[in-house]
Amino acid sequence: GLGFNIVGGTDQQYICNDSSIYVSRIKKDGAAYLDGRLQEGDKILAVNGKDLKDLRHKDAVELFRNAGYDVSLKIQRRLQPQNGPVGHQSDGESGGLPLATILVPGLALAATAVWILLRYRQRM
């Protein structure tokens, strides 16, 4: 295989009102992982020159399975986080926000609180 999973399609929209095909997971040590260019969340526009627009999920999967050894992907990077999947989750992934989206601001807030506390204690 190519070493990644996809979500989306006209019958399984990953993002509301968008039937595009997206990379949901890159398998460690798979072809895509070793190549390093593809990222989770990338929108795949075409495979070997074949447009993926308005395809059902299973038809997109079939295109990838029959892509051959040398595969050319036309992709679009996801510029900002999107809401999670709509409805069906085929490979057990959870929807919602990435953990870093919650942890990073929380850690920044905690660090600021500690700094303020230390500054306050120095004045006493």
PDB file of C-alpha atoms in Angstrom:
ATOM      1  CA  GLY A   1       0.000   0.000   0.000  1.00  0.00           C
ATOM      2  CA  LEU A   2       0.847   3.654  -0.085  1.00  0.00           C
ATOM      3  CA  GLY A   3       1.021   3.895   3.687  1.00  0.00           C
ATOM      4  CA  PHE A   4      -1.844   6.230   4.461  1.00  0.00           C
ATOM      5  CA  ASN A   5      -5.592   6.204   5.084  1.00  0.00           C
ATOM      6  CA  ILE A   6      -8.126   8.485   3.478  1.00  0.00           C
ATOM      7  CA  VAL A   7     -11.505   9.872   4.475  1.00  0.00           C
ATOM      8  CA  GLY A   8     -14.152  11.741   2.552  1.00  0.00           C
ATOM      9  CA  GLY A   9     -16.095  11.311  -0.650  1.00  0.00           C
ATOM     10  CA  THR A  10     -19.572  12.222  -1.813  1.00  0.00           C
ATOM     11  CA  ASP A  11     -21.084   9.513   0.385  1.00  0.00           C
ATOM     12  CA  GLN A  12     -18.898  10.023   3.497  1.00  0.00           C
ATOM     13  CA  GLN A  13     -18.152  13.728   3.885  1.00  0.00           C
ATOM     14  CA  TYR A  14     -15.290  14.323   6.306  1.00  0.00           C
ATOM     15  CA  ILE A  15     -15.908  18.077   6.422  1.00  0.00           C
ATOM     16  CA  CYS A  16     -19.437  19.429   6.250  1.00  0.00           C
ATOM     17  CA  ASN A  17     -20.430  20.443   2.687  1.00  0.00           C
ATOM     18  CA  ASP A  18     -17.114  19.170   1.280  1.00  0.00           C
ATOM     19  CA  SER A  19     -16.899  15.839  -0.506  1.00  0.00           C
ATOM     20  CA  SER A  20     -13.124  16.034  -1.042  1.00  0.00           C
ATOM     21  CA  ILE A  21     -10.714  13.240  -0.154  1.00  0.00           C
ATOM     22  CA  TYR A  22      -8.375  13.873   2.794  1.00  0.00           C
ATOM     23  CA  VAL A  23      -5.415  12.067   4.353  1.00  0.00           C
ATOM     24  CA  SER A  24      -6.632  10.890   7.756  1.00  0.00           C
ATOM     25  CA  ARG A  25      -3.574   8.969   8.944  1.00  0.00           C
ATOM     26  CA  ILE A  26      -0.055   8.261   7.760  1.00  0.00           C
ATOM     27  CA  LYS A  27       1.154   4.827   8.761  1.00  0.00           C
ATOM     28  CA  LYS A  28       4.526   4.782  10.498  1.00  0.00           C
ATOM     29  CA  ASP A  29       7.248   3.317   8.260  1.00  0.00           C
ATOM     30  CA  GLY A  30       4.867   3.196   5.257  1.00  0.00           C
ATOM     31  CA  ALA A  31       5.730   4.639   1.844  1.00  0.00           C
ATOM     32  CA  ALA A  32       4.147   8.054   2.548  1.00  0.00           C
ATOM     33  CA  TYR A  33       5.871   8.285   5.945  1.00  0.00           C
ATOM     34  CA  LEU A  34       9.264   7.430   4.483  1.00  0.00           C
ATOM     35  CA  ASP A  35       8.799   9.924   1.641  1.00  0.00           C
ATOM     36  CA  GLY A  36       7.914  12.647   4.154  1.00  0.00           C
ATOM     37  CA  ARG A  37       6.004  15.044   1.903  1.00  0.00           C
ATOM     38  CA  LEU A  38       2.409  14.014   2.602  1.00  0.00           C
ATOM     39  CA  GLN A  39       0.816  15.214   5.846  1.00  0.00           C
ATOM     40  CA  GLU A  40      -2.288  14.225   7.749  1.00  0.00           C
ATOM     41  CA  GLY A  41      -5.077  16.622   6.821  1.00  0.00           C
ATOM     42  CA  ASP A  42      -3.856  17.178   3.255  1.00  0.00           C
ATOM     43  CA  LYS A  43      -6.603  17.279   0.633  1.00  0.00           C
ATOM     44  CA  ILE A  44      -5.839  14.976  -2.295  1.00  0.00           C
ATOM     45  CA  LEU A  45      -6.966  16.576  -5.537  1.00  0.00           C
ATOM     46  CA  ALA A  46      -5.700  13.991  -8.042  1.00  0.00           C
ATOM     47  CA  VAL A  47      -3.943  10.618  -8.271  1.00  0.00           C
ATOM     48  CA  ASN A  48      -1.741  10.041 -11.329  1.00  0.00           C
ATOM     49  CA  GLY A  49      -3.574  12.899 -13.059  1.00  0.00           C
ATOM     50  CA  LYS A  50      -7.055  11.540 -12.296  1.00  0.00           C
ATOM     51  CA  ASP A  51      -9.239  14.119 -10.536  1.00  0.00           C
ATOM     52  CA  LEU A  52     -10.824  12.942  -7.274  1.00  0.00           C
ATOM     53  CA  LYS A  53     -13.651  15.464  -7.390  1.00  0.00           C
ATOM     54  CA  ASP A  54     -17.172  14.089  -6.827  1.00  0.00           C
ATOM     55  CA  LEU A  55     -16.111  10.490  -6.143  1.00  0.00           C
ATOM     56  CA  ARG A  56     -17.643   8.096  -3.647  1.00  0.00           C
ATOM     57  CA  HIS A  57     -15.239   6.973  -0.935  1.00  0.00           C
ATOM     58  CA  LYS A  58     -14.934   3.415  -2.262  1.00  0.00           C
ATOM     59  CA  ASP A  59     -14.194   4.698  -5.793  1.00  0.00           C
ATOM     60  CA  ALA A  60     -11.384   6.882  -4.438  1.00  0.00           C
ATOM     61  CA  VAL A  61      -9.994   3.903  -2.496  1.00  0.00           C
ATOM     62  CA  GLU A  62     -10.059   1.856  -5.707  1.00  0.00           C
ATOM     63  CA  LEU A  63      -8.071   4.556  -7.551  1.00  0.00           C
ATOM     64  CA  PHE A  64      -5.387   4.396  -4.874  1.00  0.00           C
ATOM     65  CA  ARG A  65      -5.299   0.592  -4.930  1.00  0.00           C
ATOM     66  CA  ASN A  66      -4.792   0.595  -8.704  1.00  0.00           C
ATOM     67  CA  ALA A  67      -2.327   3.519  -8.758  1.00  0.00           C
ATOM     68  CA  GLY A  68       0.706   1.335  -9.393  1.00  0.00           C
ATOM     69  CA  TYR A  69       4.250   1.596  -8.077  1.00  0.00           C
ATOM     70  CA  ASP A  70       5.082   5.190  -9.093  1.00  0.00           C
ATOM     71  CA  VAL A  71       2.292   7.379  -7.766  1.00  0.00           C
ATOM     72  CA  SER A  72       1.852  11.087  -8.386  1.00  0.00           C
ATOM     73  CA  LEU A  73      -0.435  12.980  -6.013  1.00  0.00           C
ATOM     74  CA  LYS A  74      -1.734  16.493  -6.431  1.00  0.00           C
ATOM     75  CA  ILE A  75      -2.474  17.807  -2.961  1.00  0.00           C
ATOM     76  CA  GLN A  76      -3.602  20.925  -1.173  1.00  0.00           C
ATOM     77  CA  ARG A  77      -2.237  21.615   2.301  1.00  0.00           C
ATOM     78  CA  ARG A  78      -4.719  22.274   5.059  1.00  0.00           C
ATOM     79  CA  LEU A  79      -3.996  25.821   6.144  1.00  0.00           C
ATOM     80  CA  GLN A  80      -6.119  25.877   9.277  1.00  0.00           C
ATOM     81  CA  PRO A  81      -7.733  23.277  11.500  1.00  0.00           C
ATOM     82  CA  GLN A  82     -11.160  22.129  10.393  1.00  0.00           C
ATOM     83  CA  ASN A  83     -13.978  20.599  12.360  1.00  0.00           C
ATOM     84  CA  GLY A  84     -13.773  16.846  12.669  1.00  0.00           C
ATOM     85  CA  PRO A  85     -15.517  14.213  10.626  1.00  0.00           C
ATOM     86  CA  VAL A  86     -19.226  14.208   9.959  1.00  0.00           C
ATOM     87  CA  GLY A  87     -20.969  10.936  10.741  1.00  0.00           C
ATOM     88  CA  HIS A  88     -19.049   7.787   9.835  1.00  0.00           C
ATOM     89  CA  GLN A  89     -15.583   7.110  11.233  1.00  0.00           C
ATOM     90  CA  SER A  90     -14.214   4.102   9.411  1.00  0.00           C
ATOM     91  CA  ASP A  91     -10.875   3.426  11.082  1.00  0.00           C
ATOM     92  CA  GLY A  92     -11.589   4.057  14.740  1.00  0.00           C
ATOM     93  CA  GLU A  93     -10.212   7.574  14.834  1.00  0.00           C
ATOM     94  CA  SER A  94     -11.792  10.029  17.197  1.00  0.00           C
ATOM     95  CA  GLY A  95     -13.144  13.336  16.001  1.00  0.00           C
ATOM     96  CA  GLY A  96     -12.779  16.684  17.687  1.00  0.00           C
ATOM     97  CA  LEU A  97      -9.806  18.833  18.503  1.00  0.00           C
ATOM     98  CA  PRO A  98      -6.209  17.617  18.518  1.00  0.00           C
ATOM     99  CA  LEU A  99      -4.797  17.316  22.032  1.00  0.00           C
ATOM    100  CA  ALA A 100      -2.181  20.011  21.328  1.00  0.00           C
ATOM    101  CA  THR A 101      -4.975  22.516  20.644  1.00  0.00           C
ATOM    102  CA  ILE A 102      -6.039  22.153  24.255  1.00  0.00           C
ATOM    103  CA  LEU A 103      -2.676  21.555  25.961  1.00  0.00           C
ATOM    104  CA  VAL A 104      -0.591  24.369  24.471  1.00  0.00           C
ATOM    105  CA  PRO A 105      -2.855  27.265  25.588  1.00  0.00           C
ATOM    106  CA  GLY A 106      -3.367  25.551  28.959  1.00  0.00           C
ATOM    107  CA  LEU A 107       0.387  25.228  29.525  1.00  0.00           C
ATOM    108  CA  ALA A 108       0.931  28.846  28.482  1.00  0.00           C
ATOM    109  CA  LEU A 109      -1.730  29.964  30.966  1.00  0.00           C
ATOM    110  CA  ALA A 110      -0.187  27.850  33.744  1.00  0.00           C
ATOM    111  CA  ALA A 111       3.302  29.223  33.026  1.00  0.00           C
ATOM    112  CA  THR A 112       1.952  32.785  33.145  1.00  0.00           C
ATOM    113  CA  ALA A 113       0.221  32.099  36.468  1.00  0.00           C
ATOM    114  CA  VAL A 114       3.452  30.691  37.968  1.00  0.00           C
ATOM    115  CA  TRP A 115       5.421  33.701  36.736  1.00  0.00           C
ATOM    116  CA  ILE A 116       2.900  36.129  38.270  1.00  0.00           C
ATOM    117  CA  LEU A 117       2.948  34.198  41.567  1.00  0.00           C
ATOM    118  CA  LEU A 118       6.761  34.274  41.705  1.00  0.00           C
ATOM    119  CA  ARG A 119       6.858  38.005  40.934  1.00  0.00           C
ATOM    120  CA  TYR A 120       4.240  38.651  43.627  1.00  0.00           C
ATOM    121  CA  ARG A 121       6.180  36.604  46.234  1.00  0.00           C
ATOM    122  CA  GLN A 122       9.412  38.510  45.466  1.00  0.00           C
ATOM    123  CA  ARG A 123       7.714  41.793  46.404  1.00  0.00           C
ATOM    124  CA  MET A 124       6.698  40.491  49.834  1.00  0.00           C
TER     125      MET A 124
END
